[in-house]
Amino acid sequence: MTGPFPLPYNTLVVAGGMAAVGCAAGVVGCLGVLRRRSLAADAASHATLAGVALALAATGRRELPVLLAGGLLTAIGSLVVLVMLRRFTRTREDAATAIVLGVSFGLGITLLSGMTARGIPGSAGLEQFLLGQTAALTAADAMLLGCLSVAAVTLVWVGLKEVVLVAFDAPFAAASGWPVFAIDTALVALLAVMVVVGLPAAGAVLVTALLVIPPSAARQWTDRVATMLVLSGAFGLTAALVGVAISAAVPRLATGPVMVLAAAAIFAASFFLAPKRGVWARWRQQRELQQEWSRAGRDPTQAPTKAAGRSGP
Amino acid sequence: MNILNLLGGLAGMHLWAIATAAVVAAGCAVVGTLLVVRRMSLLGDAISHAVLPGIVVAVLLGGRPGGLWVLVGAVVAALLTVWLTQVLHEGVGMSEDAGAGVVFTTLFALGVVLITLAASRIDLDPSCVLYGILELVPFDTLLLGGVEVPRAFLTAGLVFLCLLGGVTLLWKEFLASAFDPAAAAAAGLPVAGLTTGLLAATALATVAGFEAVGAILVVAMLVVPAAAAELLVHRLHLVMGVAIALGVLGGIVGYLAAWQFNTSAAGMIAVVLGIEYALAVLFAPGHGILARAWAAAGLAWRVACEDRLAVQWRAEEGGERAAEAGVLNRLVCLWLRVSGRIAADGRLLPLGQTEAMLIVRSHRLWEAWLGRHAELPLDHLHPPAEWIEHHLGSEVRRRIAADVGQPAGDPHGRTIPPEG
């Protein structure tokens, strides 16, 4: 209890780091949602567990950077397998995603529980990577994750034009001479990095939610990419802070699920209240339209039901 | 004697666990086949996560794990997931994967939080939710006709029989809607109802496997055997049969391997299923990577042999002898000698002579045809002819010759050899 703040230094740094992680996940997730790569990120996130276990087994060091580097390797490996399955087999994309997700997660569980059974030092606590537990983070770890998040947001800012172009009209981008494959690869690699950065907070099973829910909520409020990025970052930040706070207050409660529920609450609010696209706004529009029709002497039940702002991804 | 009894009891326990794994895998394979052919694998993924809050709420309301109310809760949660995804997709135009991503992660998170908060009142563990406790299945038994049968085995067996029965009864309908839902709907089949039934069936299979292998590894049991079977066979009933066989095999081998290596049975089953799929990718007849590589290598070898014969024939036409350079060329010549097509000194024997003449005839006829119809310059005629000479049969040659007026020579002025 030092300094002017009512909380320990470590707690504050962890909260700050997680806020940065949540914000970056929201920003990077926007690109994933726009390019429809969310479920590939889900497969990659389930694959991180095997990498974390392998990193511990190979190095014997239970340090966060080492474990996360291992997770990143298997995440990227799973994405490569996904691309190869699509290229070389007749298995369709949805099944291929489910195969990579299920089998890589099974491998992670096998390694983890085999290592625990053999009493390999440090393996017992690795289960925190399943559902996330920020209470176990040190200030140095949180700072590392925060810095990586800031770097990810900077990257998005630098490459925004290219990614948006590819996300909205890949054939046009290719025809205009943009290296679509390279841009796509960079985007997916960034998603994989973000999955790994979010891993300690949300866990392998739920980290995708941080990449999907805030962008989907932000999408309800706006049709502009820049606004969506800012809103999504703010939503992700809020959800992360709420998750850290509540899971710290309630014993045994993992951070990941609480973060996801906070993000889901924001999404639900957006879904009902957003101007133009929200359920309430569209109900009001519909009623106004019906009143207009009845003033004009037409049957209000025949008024068109399609509300504005319905199209788009 | 006591020790023998104990050993017998241990073996019995393992047998029950293996049997449970096999039955769960079989049920998942039945549903999974339909999910995979209808491109709904990701709904299987979503449902397997989303049944969790349904199960937890059912247990909190007094249902027993593995009992009827838990099944009902799981089916309700599954249908809720699909309905919410649909609302997000059609209502606000979200892409289906993002919509599913929002819904199933939220429901799963809700389930985990409920379990943690109600830990004192509920006999579920967050990690058991993720990867099951197949090893503990034999300890929760019911007395059935004097035999102690694990409850999980009974649930899974019952679910498997129901699923198999339902699919058999509605086979024609599922078959029609699996490959062309629009045509099936136009023909008057209740496609929407079938889809809802399939989703409920997925929830049943998931919840039956929940205790044994956990929520997420059920995804592997649903999708992997079916996807592997799809690579191996083509008719739907065969795909389903092979998927069931692969699932059961994965359950048995995975459990034994996990026992051997002292690790999680559920995880190992998923890994074994993944290995089965990888083997199918490599070795599937027809479309497997090795089969395709073998076919491509066979074609390349035939082309190399025929090219060598043609080169020798052209050389002899000009009174020379073709050189043998390069590893492939030497191998080809070795084979041609052994098979009696060329002599030891490289000259063509009668068999090689006949084959070489047909190749060169195809080549030069094609050049003549191109020169006549495609109006290509002379130096553009050779490359396409070099490629197609390996693929023309006698009937096609006869028609080409008739079409270009039975010429004696090609556009380069060289003689076209006769047809044998």
XYZ file of C-alpha atoms in Angstrom:
733
model
C 0.000 0.000 0.000
C 2.339 2.709 -1.191
C 1.727 5.880 -3.134
C -1.426 7.907 -3.543
C -3.543 5.015 -4.827
C -5.718 2.861 -2.609
C -4.558 -0.319 -4.392
C -1.209 -2.139 -4.423
C 1.195 -1.194 -7.219
C 1.095 -4.693 -8.730
C -2.697 -4.713 -8.999
C -2.694 -1.345 -10.707
C -0.060 -2.362 -13.243
C -1.897 -5.601 -14.003
C -5.163 -3.713 -14.442
C -3.463 -1.204 -16.737
C -1.818 -3.951 -18.781
C -5.085 -5.850 -19.133
C -6.876 -2.660 -20.161
C -4.322 -2.268 -22.952
C -4.795 -5.935 -23.921
C -8.591 -5.579 -24.024
C -8.346 -2.396 -26.075
C -5.896 -3.941 -28.556
C -8.001 -7.106 -28.864
C -11.003 -4.928 -29.698
C -9.064 -2.993 -32.335
C -7.369 -5.999 -33.965
C -10.593 -8.000 -33.698
C -12.365 -5.419 -35.889
C -10.140 -6.372 -38.800
C -10.717 -10.072 -38.108
C -14.489 -9.621 -38.049
C -14.499 -7.474 -41.198
C -12.324 -10.013 -43.041
C -14.324 -12.919 -41.542
C -11.346 -14.617 -39.967
C -12.835 -14.847 -36.463
C -13.194 -18.616 -36.429
C -9.672 -19.190 -37.737
C -8.561 -17.162 -34.719
C -10.676 -19.472 -32.551
C -8.853 -22.534 -33.900
C -5.516 -20.802 -33.287
C -6.469 -19.898 -29.736
C -7.305 -23.508 -28.864
C -3.946 -24.561 -30.323
C -1.951 -22.258 -28.030
C -2.366 -24.650 -25.105
C -0.146 -27.294 -26.731
C 2.534 -24.663 -27.386
C 2.460 -23.431 -23.802
C 2.868 -27.008 -22.525
C 5.643 -27.789 -25.028
C 7.496 -24.583 -24.148
C 7.513 -25.552 -20.480
C 8.592 -29.107 -21.253
C 11.362 -27.969 -23.605
C 12.858 -25.144 -21.547
C 11.827 -26.067 -18.025
C 11.280 -22.364 -17.373
C 7.875 -21.217 -16.280
C 8.226 -17.637 -17.450
C 5.399 -15.938 -19.279
C 7.410 -14.774 -22.349
C 8.726 -18.320 -22.905
C 5.280 -19.894 -22.555
C 3.647 -17.326 -24.808
C 6.347 -17.770 -27.464
C 5.516 -21.483 -27.484
C 1.812 -20.652 -27.737
C 2.465 -18.341 -30.669
C 4.392 -21.086 -32.494
C 1.569 -23.621 -32.259
C -1.047 -20.958 -33.032
C 0.740 -20.129 -36.274
C 1.326 -23.832 -36.914
C -2.407 -24.495 -36.593
C -3.167 -21.702 -39.076
C -0.649 -23.185 -41.531
C -2.311 -26.597 -41.161
C -5.668 -24.947 -41.763
C -4.453 -23.373 -45.004
C -2.901 -26.677 -46.132
C -6.085 -28.637 -45.402
C -8.010 -26.157 -47.517
C -5.440 -26.364 -50.294
C -4.702 -30.091 -50.434
C -7.833 -31.900 -49.228
C -11.486 -32.012 -50.121
C -12.477 -31.178 -46.534
C -14.535 -28.013 -46.469
C -13.394 -24.956 -44.571
C -15.842 -25.207 -41.658
C -14.963 -28.843 -41.000
C -11.243 -28.089 -41.348
C -11.532 -25.324 -38.743
C -13.346 -27.637 -36.338
C -10.755 -30.391 -36.903
C -7.804 -28.084 -36.193
C -9.573 -26.664 -33.150
C -10.600 -30.002 -31.626
C -7.436 -31.964 -32.314
C -4.979 -29.222 -31.292
C -6.909 -28.639 -28.078
C -6.879 -32.381 -27.420
C -3.113 -32.382 -27.925
C -2.776 -29.513 -25.457
C -4.885 -31.322 -22.850
C -2.913 -34.545 -23.393
C 0.435 -32.786 -22.924
C -0.776 -30.779 -19.958
C -2.264 -33.657 -18.017
C 0.630 -35.963 -18.932
C 3.087 -33.390 -17.572
C 1.039 -32.868 -14.436
C 0.898 -36.619 -13.862
C 4.694 -36.821 -14.178
C 5.094 -33.981 -11.712
C 7.052 -31.730 -14.065
C 7.698 -28.549 -12.075
C 5.369 -25.707 -12.948
C 2.945 -27.831 -14.971
C 0.260 -27.908 -12.282
C -0.551 -24.205 -12.625
C -0.764 -24.209 -16.408
C -4.507 -24.824 -16.216
C -4.862 -21.079 -15.697
C -4.294 -20.763 -19.433
C -7.572 -22.603 -20.074
C -9.865 -19.923 -18.684
C -7.479 -17.092 -17.808
C -6.374 -15.843 -14.423
C -4.895 -12.366 -14.198
C -4.339 -12.591 -10.454
C -1.296 -14.755 -11.195
C 0.381 -12.091 -13.357
C 3.382 -10.099 -12.167
C 3.811 -6.414 -12.929
C 6.586 -7.212 -15.408
C 4.351 -9.692 -17.280
C 1.515 -7.184 -17.420
C 3.861 -4.501 -18.742
C 5.114 -6.856 -21.449
C 1.554 -7.682 -22.518
C 0.619 -3.998 -22.423
C 3.591 -3.060 -24.628
C 2.749 -5.826 -27.121
C -0.826 -4.527 -27.228
C 0.326 -0.984 -27.933
C 2.552 -2.357 -30.703
C -0.413 -4.270 -32.186
C -2.595 -1.152 -32.201
C 0.214 0.819 -33.857
C 0.508 -1.867 -36.532
C -3.224 -1.675 -37.214
C -2.959 2.091 -37.514
C -0.065 1.795 -39.986
C -1.643 -0.904 -42.170
C -5.282 0.126 -41.832
C -5.815 1.269 -45.411
C -4.493 -1.970 -46.924
C -6.426 -4.263 -44.595
C -9.695 -2.386 -45.027
C -9.261 -2.523 -48.797
C -8.712 -6.279 -48.711
C -11.499 -6.834 -46.197
C -14.144 -5.061 -48.223
C -13.167 -5.989 -51.774
C -10.346 -8.506 -52.086
C -10.725 -9.047 -55.871
C -10.566 -5.275 -56.462
C -7.481 -4.992 -54.239
C -5.807 -7.815 -56.164
C -6.719 -6.255 -59.507
C -5.260 -2.925 -58.368
C -1.932 -4.629 -57.715
C -2.053 -4.951 -53.914
C -0.360 -8.081 -52.527
C -3.596 -9.522 -51.142
C -2.053 -12.779 -49.961
C 0.708 -10.976 -48.038
C -1.780 -8.554 -46.464
C -4.049 -11.438 -45.495
C -1.130 -13.357 -44.029
C -0.042 -10.327 -42.022
C -3.592 -9.862 -40.730
C -3.910 -13.488 -39.659
C -0.451 -13.366 -38.037
C -1.516 -10.258 -36.121
C -4.669 -12.072 -34.987
C -2.508 -14.983 -33.804
C -0.267 -12.599 -31.843
C -3.318 -10.964 -30.288
C -4.731 -14.383 -29.334
C -1.484 -15.150 -27.517
C -1.331 -11.733 -25.833
C -4.893 -12.186 -24.608
C -4.214 -15.744 -23.431
C -3.218 -15.007 -19.802
C -6.287 -12.816 -19.356
C -9.042 -14.739 -21.105
C -7.652 -18.257 -21.566
C -7.408 -20.464 -24.645
C -11.099 -21.305 -24.689
C -12.516 -17.790 -24.519
C -9.875 -15.414 -25.894
C -11.644 -15.364 -29.282
C -14.557 -13.663 -27.580
C -12.338 -10.630 -26.890
C -11.630 -10.500 -30.627
C -15.245 -10.932 -31.725
C -17.682 -9.413 -29.237
C -16.370 -5.816 -28.881
C -16.098 -5.347 -32.682
C -19.589 -6.795 -33.170
C -20.944 -4.392 -30.553
C -19.124 -1.432 -32.122
C -20.503 -2.385 -35.536
C -24.029 -1.683 -34.267
C -23.238 1.986 -33.666
C -21.495 3.012 -36.860
C -20.866 2.340 -40.543
C -17.385 3.907 -40.478
C -14.300 1.770 -39.929
C -12.379 4.398 -37.927
C -15.275 4.946 -35.521
C -15.747 1.195 -35.224
C -12.073 0.721 -34.290
C -12.202 3.406 -31.580
C -15.498 2.171 -30.127
C -14.381 -1.442 -30.230
C -11.143 -0.554 -28.449
C -13.097 1.302 -25.772
C -15.527 -1.606 -25.322
C -12.658 -4.106 -25.073
C -10.886 -1.919 -22.524
C -14.020 -1.642 -20.387
C -14.710 -5.371 -20.532
C -11.116 -6.177 -19.555
C -11.166 -3.837 -16.567
C -14.519 -5.188 -15.355
C -13.196 -8.737 -15.742
C -10.024 -8.026 -13.769
C -11.938 -6.263 -11.003
C -14.682 -8.831 -10.519
C -12.453 -11.892 -10.794
C -10.099 -10.325 -8.241
C -13.003 -9.738 -5.867
C -14.612 -13.196 -6.116
C -12.410 -16.123 -5.086
C -11.814 -18.922 -7.645
C -13.534 -16.980 -10.421
C -11.495 -17.086 -13.660
C -10.958 -13.762 -15.437
C -11.839 -14.888 -18.965
C -15.520 -15.715 -18.466
C -16.138 -12.470 -16.540
C -14.488 -10.399 -19.294
C -16.612 -12.198 -21.871
C -19.819 -11.589 -19.946
C -18.945 -7.897 -19.536
C -18.324 -7.650 -23.278
C -21.580 -9.512 -23.930
C -23.473 -7.020 -21.761
C -22.036 -4.183 -23.844
C -23.051 -6.068 -26.972
C -26.591 -6.602 -25.724
C -26.924 -2.901 -24.871
C -25.658 -1.997 -28.346
C -27.984 -4.501 -29.972
C -31.038 -2.921 -28.350
C -30.087 0.740 -28.040
C -27.827 1.661 -30.964
C -29.243 4.422 -33.168
C -30.460 3.275 -36.622
C -29.525 -0.430 -36.265
C -30.677 -1.062 -32.715
C -33.854 -3.007 -32.042
C -35.504 -0.067 -30.306
C -34.577 2.438 -33.041
C -35.931 0.149 -35.716
C -39.156 -0.456 -33.811
C -39.620 3.327 -33.516
C -38.905 3.833 -37.228
C -41.425 1.170 -38.079
C -44.085 2.825 -35.938
C -43.443 6.238 -37.494
C -43.717 4.708 -40.937
C -47.021 3.080 -40.026
C -48.371 6.376 -38.668
C -47.305 8.135 -41.847
C -49.127 5.529 -43.906
C -52.307 5.801 -41.882
C -52.231 9.641 -42.164
C -51.955 9.154 -45.926
C -55.055 6.958 -45.778
C -53.243 3.670 -46.485
C -53.415 0.433 -44.554
C -50.637 0.722 -41.909
C -50.201 -3.055 -41.693
C -49.035 -2.980 -45.303
C -46.128 -0.602 -44.548
C -42.746 -1.979 -45.646
C -41.006 -3.748 -42.780
C -37.444 -3.337 -43.956
C -35.753 -0.707 -41.821
C -32.788 1.396 -42.859
C -29.245 0.397 -41.986
C -29.926 -3.282 -42.207
C -27.484 -4.259 -44.911
C -23.730 -4.653 -44.636
C -21.485 -7.088 -42.808
C -7.280 -64.671 -4.941
C -8.100 -61.227 -3.598
C -5.479 -59.718 -5.841
C -6.929 -61.529 -8.853
C -10.384 -60.175 -8.009
C -8.933 -56.708 -7.676
C -7.171 -57.016 -11.029
C -10.372 -58.326 -12.601
C -12.264 -55.377 -11.147
C -9.674 -52.935 -12.502
C -9.868 -54.478 -15.960
C -13.660 -54.271 -15.764
C -13.453 -50.592 -14.928
C -11.206 -49.922 -17.870
C -13.533 -51.914 -20.101
C -16.513 -49.836 -18.970
C -14.606 -46.608 -19.586
C -13.547 -47.816 -23.033
C -17.094 -48.913 -23.831
C -18.406 -45.505 -22.769
C -15.867 -43.697 -24.930
C -16.750 -45.923 -27.894
C -20.503 -45.395 -27.535
C -20.120 -41.625 -27.137
C -17.903 -41.528 -30.226
C -20.414 -43.598 -32.205
C -23.292 -41.256 -31.317
C -21.218 -38.212 -32.183
C -20.225 -39.769 -35.518
C -23.886 -40.328 -36.513
C -24.738 -36.654 -35.956
C -21.344 -35.394 -37.081
C -21.697 -36.989 -40.516
C -24.877 -35.016 -41.171
C -23.309 -31.820 -39.791
C -20.220 -32.189 -41.980
C -22.064 -32.901 -45.231
C -24.448 -30.004 -44.551
C -21.491 -27.679 -43.860
C -22.700 -27.074 -40.340
C -19.563 -28.227 -38.516
C -19.179 -24.868 -36.811
C -22.675 -25.069 -35.388
C -21.514 -28.321 -33.807
C -18.620 -26.383 -32.337
C -20.929 -23.637 -31.109
C -23.465 -26.046 -29.625
C -20.835 -28.083 -27.811
C -19.741 -24.914 -25.984
C -23.218 -23.531 -25.476
C -24.870 -26.550 -23.833
C -22.888 -25.787 -20.669
C -25.245 -23.194 -19.122
C -28.224 -25.424 -19.986
C -26.630 -28.292 -18.095
C -25.641 -26.111 -15.142
C -29.076 -24.539 -14.802
C -30.703 -27.975 -15.011
C -28.404 -29.262 -12.282
C -29.033 -26.187 -10.124
C -32.778 -26.779 -10.494
C -32.305 -30.267 -9.124
C -31.562 -32.473 -12.148
C -28.875 -35.111 -11.754
C -25.836 -35.033 -14.028
C -26.529 -37.415 -16.895
C -30.289 -37.443 -16.158
C -33.274 -36.502 -18.281
C -33.529 -32.865 -17.152
C -29.909 -32.254 -18.001
C -30.587 -33.549 -21.518
C -33.567 -31.209 -21.801
C -31.516 -28.258 -20.527
C -28.778 -28.967 -23.051
C -31.213 -29.187 -25.964
C -32.863 -25.910 -24.918
C -29.461 -24.185 -24.700
C -28.472 -25.554 -28.113
C -31.660 -24.356 -29.800
C -31.275 -20.989 -28.043
C -27.760 -20.676 -29.490
C -28.937 -21.377 -32.988
C -31.934 -19.072 -32.657
C -29.808 -16.199 -31.291
C -27.229 -16.695 -34.063
C -30.058 -16.561 -36.576
C -31.427 -13.365 -35.016
C -28.013 -11.697 -35.187
C -27.503 -12.891 -38.752
C -30.879 -11.942 -40.165
C -31.871 -9.193 -37.755
C -28.798 -6.979 -37.809
C -26.917 -8.531 -40.705
C -23.916 -9.858 -38.775
C -21.905 -12.521 -40.557
C -22.813 -15.986 -39.315
C -19.380 -16.764 -37.907
C -19.200 -13.538 -35.921
C -22.777 -14.060 -34.700
C -22.017 -17.619 -33.589
C -18.776 -16.370 -32.023
C -20.667 -13.840 -29.916
C -23.366 -16.274 -28.820
C -21.450 -19.422 -27.949
C -18.582 -17.717 -26.134
C -21.094 -15.733 -24.066
C -23.132 -18.798 -23.151
C -20.001 -20.795 -22.334
C -18.684 -17.970 -20.149
C -22.054 -17.814 -18.426
C -21.856 -21.537 -17.725
C -18.344 -21.302 -16.267
C -19.291 -18.359 -14.023
C -22.423 -20.193 -12.818
C -20.384 -23.297 -12.000
C -17.803 -21.290 -10.077
C -20.373 -19.292 -8.142
C -22.465 -22.338 -7.262
C -19.447 -24.542 -6.563
C -20.767 -25.478 -3.140
C -24.107 -26.673 -4.484
C -23.033 -28.330 -7.690
C -20.960 -31.376 -8.457
C -19.202 -29.994 -11.543
C -15.690 -28.699 -11.948
C -14.670 -26.076 -14.552
C -11.823 -28.250 -15.814
C -14.076 -31.327 -16.006
C -16.334 -29.232 -18.201
C -13.441 -28.678 -20.570
C -11.996 -32.139 -20.907
C -14.193 -34.566 -19.032
C -13.288 -37.315 -16.607
C -13.593 -40.516 -18.575
C -11.416 -42.234 -15.977
C -14.051 -41.669 -13.273
C -17.027 -42.839 -15.353
C -16.983 -46.430 -13.954
C -17.417 -45.206 -10.373
C -20.918 -43.800 -10.851
C -23.006 -46.912 -11.516
C -26.586 -48.131 -11.615
C -27.598 -51.696 -10.781
C -29.124 -53.141 -13.921
C -30.163 -56.809 -13.869
C -27.589 -57.579 -11.212
C -24.747 -55.876 -13.092
C -23.316 -52.536 -12.095
C -23.449 -50.423 -15.231
C -21.950 -46.903 -15.339
C -24.615 -44.229 -15.617
C -22.683 -42.360 -18.321
C -22.557 -45.536 -20.440
C -26.317 -45.976 -20.142
C -27.008 -42.350 -21.107
C -24.604 -42.449 -24.026
C -25.915 -45.828 -25.192
C -29.505 -44.667 -25.041
C -28.670 -41.459 -26.907
C -26.771 -43.436 -29.543
C -29.692 -45.792 -30.113
C -32.149 -42.870 -30.317
C -29.946 -41.009 -32.785
C -29.367 -44.078 -34.922
C -33.084 -44.880 -34.881
C -34.073 -41.329 -35.761
C -31.581 -41.103 -38.591
C -32.657 -44.504 -39.956
C -36.333 -43.556 -39.879
C -35.722 -40.216 -41.595
C -32.882 -41.449 -43.818
C -34.487 -40.495 -47.115
C -35.318 -37.003 -45.852
C -31.834 -36.412 -44.417
C -30.202 -37.711 -47.596
C -32.233 -35.355 -49.781
C -31.721 -32.306 -47.585
C -28.040 -33.019 -46.941
C -26.827 -32.294 -50.430
C -29.412 -29.893 -51.830
C -31.588 -28.282 -49.148
C -33.228 -25.943 -51.649
C -34.336 -28.771 -53.936
C -35.490 -30.803 -50.940
C -37.582 -27.876 -49.696
C -39.041 -27.389 -53.174
C -39.939 -31.079 -53.236
C -42.002 -30.524 -50.091
C -39.667 -31.923 -47.449
C -39.740 -30.132 -44.067
C -36.110 -28.986 -44.331
C -36.364 -26.449 -41.494
C -37.808 -29.122 -39.214
C -35.068 -31.569 -40.181
C -32.441 -28.924 -39.443
C -33.946 -28.236 -36.027
C -34.030 -31.972 -35.362
C -30.383 -32.250 -36.370
C -29.449 -29.426 -34.009
C -31.349 -31.053 -31.138
C -29.609 -34.330 -31.986
C -26.261 -32.523 -31.856
C -27.139 -31.238 -28.399
C -28.047 -34.784 -27.286
C -24.808 -36.249 -28.629
C -22.858 -33.433 -26.997
C -24.441 -33.820 -23.607
C -24.007 -37.588 -23.730
C -20.306 -37.044 -24.346
C -20.037 -34.184 -21.902
C -19.234 -36.225 -18.820
C -16.861 -38.485 -20.669
C -14.804 -36.154 -22.840
C -15.873 -32.621 -21.943
C -17.442 -29.868 -23.984
C -14.668 -28.888 -26.324
C -13.312 -32.296 -27.199
C -16.806 -33.336 -28.260
C -16.125 -31.105 -31.281
C -13.341 -33.474 -32.296
C -15.651 -36.485 -31.933
C -18.387 -34.783 -33.960
C -16.350 -33.549 -36.881
C -13.058 -35.445 -37.227
C -14.315 -39.024 -37.893
C -16.960 -37.749 -40.302
C -14.465 -35.594 -42.202
C -12.039 -38.520 -42.410
C -14.788 -40.877 -43.592
C -15.791 -38.355 -46.234
C -12.292 -38.610 -47.699
C -12.428 -42.402 -47.789
C -15.881 -43.225 -49.170
C -18.549 -41.337 -51.071
C -22.056 -42.619 -50.383
C -23.733 -41.146 -47.319
C -24.556 -44.426 -45.568
C -20.968 -45.596 -46.093
C -19.629 -42.276 -44.789
C -21.735 -42.686 -41.663
C -20.682 -46.304 -41.172
C -16.993 -45.533 -41.623
C -17.312 -42.476 -39.358
C -18.816 -44.626 -36.604
C -16.039 -47.190 -37.035
C -13.334 -44.522 -36.944
C -14.908 -42.879 -33.899
C -15.124 -46.163 -31.984
C -11.562 -47.068 -32.973
C -10.372 -43.633 -31.840
C -12.163 -44.072 -28.513
C -10.591 -47.464 -27.843
C -7.065 -46.668 -29.057
C -7.121 -43.232 -27.426
C -8.122 -44.630 -24.051
C -5.456 -47.355 -24.171
C -2.786 -44.857 -25.266
C -3.779 -42.471 -22.475
C -3.538 -45.330 -19.972
C -0.139 -46.294 -21.351
C 1.240 -42.741 -21.242
C -0.597 -41.777 -18.032
C -2.438 -38.755 -19.395
C -5.928 -37.443 -20.138
C -8.061 -39.987 -22.012
C -10.268 -37.360 -23.640
C -7.289 -35.408 -24.962
C -5.650 -38.571 -26.256
C -8.853 -39.663 -28.022
C -8.922 -36.337 -29.871
C -5.272 -36.780 -30.816
C -5.887 -40.319 -32.097
C -8.861 -39.088 -34.125
C -6.581 -36.399 -35.570
C -4.045 -39.070 -36.524
C -6.811 -41.076 -38.217
C -7.784 -37.986 -40.197
C -4.158 -37.305 -41.158
C -3.814 -40.906 -42.372
C -6.993 -40.514 -44.408
C -5.629 -37.309 -45.958
C -2.444 -39.133 -46.927
C -3.704 -42.567 -47.938
C -7.298 -42.112 -49.130
C -7.792 -43.943 -52.429
C -8.359 -41.592 -55.346
C -8.124 -38.206 -53.634
C -5.465 -38.883 -50.996
C -2.194 -37.022 -51.278
C -0.229 -40.224 -51.927
C -2.756 -41.506 -54.465
C -2.614 -38.235 -56.347
C 1.180 -38.097 -56.148
C 1.336 -41.704 -57.411
C -0.975 -40.915 -60.319
C 1.028 -37.796 -61.180
C 4.310 -39.725 -60.991
C 2.846 -42.474 -63.207
C 1.836 -39.911 -65.808
C 5.225 -38.199 -65.650
C 6.959 -41.564 -66.141
C 4.792 -42.510 -69.123
C 5.415 -39.108 -70.702
C 9.174 -39.470 -70.147
C 9.194 -42.971 -71.722
C 7.142 -41.882 -74.716
C 9.266 -38.765 -75.201
C 12.397 -40.893 -75.181
C 10.963 -43.263 -77.794
C 9.919 -40.326 -79.961
C 13.343 -38.687 -79.643
C 15.020 -41.934 -80.702
C 12.603 -42.350 -83.610
C 13.297 -38.816 -84.858
C 17.053 -39.377 -84.508
C 16.857 -42.583 -86.542
C 14.710 -40.750 -89.092
C 17.675 -38.404 -89.593
C 20.187 -41.266 -89.411
C 21.615 -40.378 -85.997
C 21.570 -41.786 -82.450
C 20.052 -39.884 -79.532
C 22.278 -39.204 -76.524
C 21.420 -40.498 -73.032
C 21.949 -37.724 -70.491
C 20.528 -37.135 -67.033
C 19.383 -39.514 -64.327
C 15.736 -39.725 -65.405
C 16.723 -40.296 -69.024
C 19.076 -43.150 -68.058
C 16.379 -44.742 -65.865
C 13.874 -44.449 -68.702
C 16.310 -46.041 -71.155
C 17.026 -48.853 -68.708
C 13.294 -49.598 -68.472
C 12.875 -49.381 -72.263
C 15.733 -51.895 -72.708
C 14.369 -54.262 -70.065
C 10.878 -54.127 -71.550
C 12.186 -54.899 -75.019
C 11.470 -51.554 -76.673
C 15.033 -50.550 -77.518
C 18.152 -52.600 -78.155
C 21.334 -52.473 -76.061
C 22.865 -49.912 -78.419
C 19.777 -47.665 -78.117
C 18.166 -48.390 -81.474
C 14.413 -49.037 -81.565
C 13.212 -52.634 -81.555
C 9.913 -53.449 -83.365
C 7.753 -52.851 -80.243
C 9.398 -49.495 -79.515
C 9.238 -48.658 -83.231
C 5.450 -49.103 -83.300
C 4.852 -47.054 -80.166
C 7.249 -44.282 -81.224
C 5.564 -44.015 -84.625
C 2.167 -43.464 -82.992
C 3.565 -40.740 -80.726
C 5.252 -38.953 -83.606
C 2.150 -39.409 -85.748
C -0.002 -37.808 -83.015
C 2.494 -34.979 -82.683
C 2.722 -34.151 -86.368
C -0.984 -34.589 -87.044
C -1.697 -32.105 -84.267
C 0.813 -29.669 -85.764
C -0.915 -30.052 -89.108
C -4.312 -29.467 -87.524
C -3.097 -26.380 -85.625
C -1.406 -25.011 -88.723
C -4.669 -25.360 -90.584
C -7.264 -24.217 -88.049
C -5.500 -22.107 -85.437
C -3.435 -20.041 -87.878
C -0.437 -20.091 -85.560
C 3.045 -19.225 -86.817
C 5.264 -22.256 -87.488
C 7.381 -21.820 -84.358
C 4.261 -21.934 -82.135
C 3.115 -25.388 -83.277
C 5.622 -27.585 -81.455
C 4.904 -26.887 -77.725
C 1.176 -27.749 -77.746
C 1.832 -30.828 -79.883
C 4.577 -31.927 -77.502
C 2.004 -31.880 -74.724
C -0.991 -33.443 -76.467
C 0.886 -36.252 -78.241
C 0.602 -38.329 -75.048
C -3.164 -38.036 -74.888
C -4.473 -38.781 -78.393
C -5.983 -42.180 -79.187
C -6.283 -43.903 -82.547
C -9.871 -42.777 -83.114
C -8.998 -39.118 -82.493
C -5.953 -39.434 -84.786
C -8.126 -40.897 -87.527
C -10.579 -37.995 -87.302
C -7.820 -35.374 -87.231
C -6.197 -36.959 -90.264
C -9.541 -36.946 -92.091
C -10.136 -33.333 -91.071
C -6.808 -32.069 -92.426
C -7.141 -34.179 -95.612
C -4.767 -37.146 -94.877
C -1.595 -35.073 -95.367
C 1.736 -36.773 -96.053
C 3.734 -34.227 -94.022
C 3.422 -31.738 -91.176
C 3.711 -27.935 -91.612
C 7.478 -28.206 -91.023
C 7.727 -30.491 -94.057
C 8.486 -33.724 -92.182
C 6.738 -36.985 -93.011
C 3.805 -38.057 -90.842
C 4.342 -41.766 -90.074
C 1.437 -44.130 -90.863
C -0.910 -45.577 -88.210
C 1.015 -48.836 -87.510
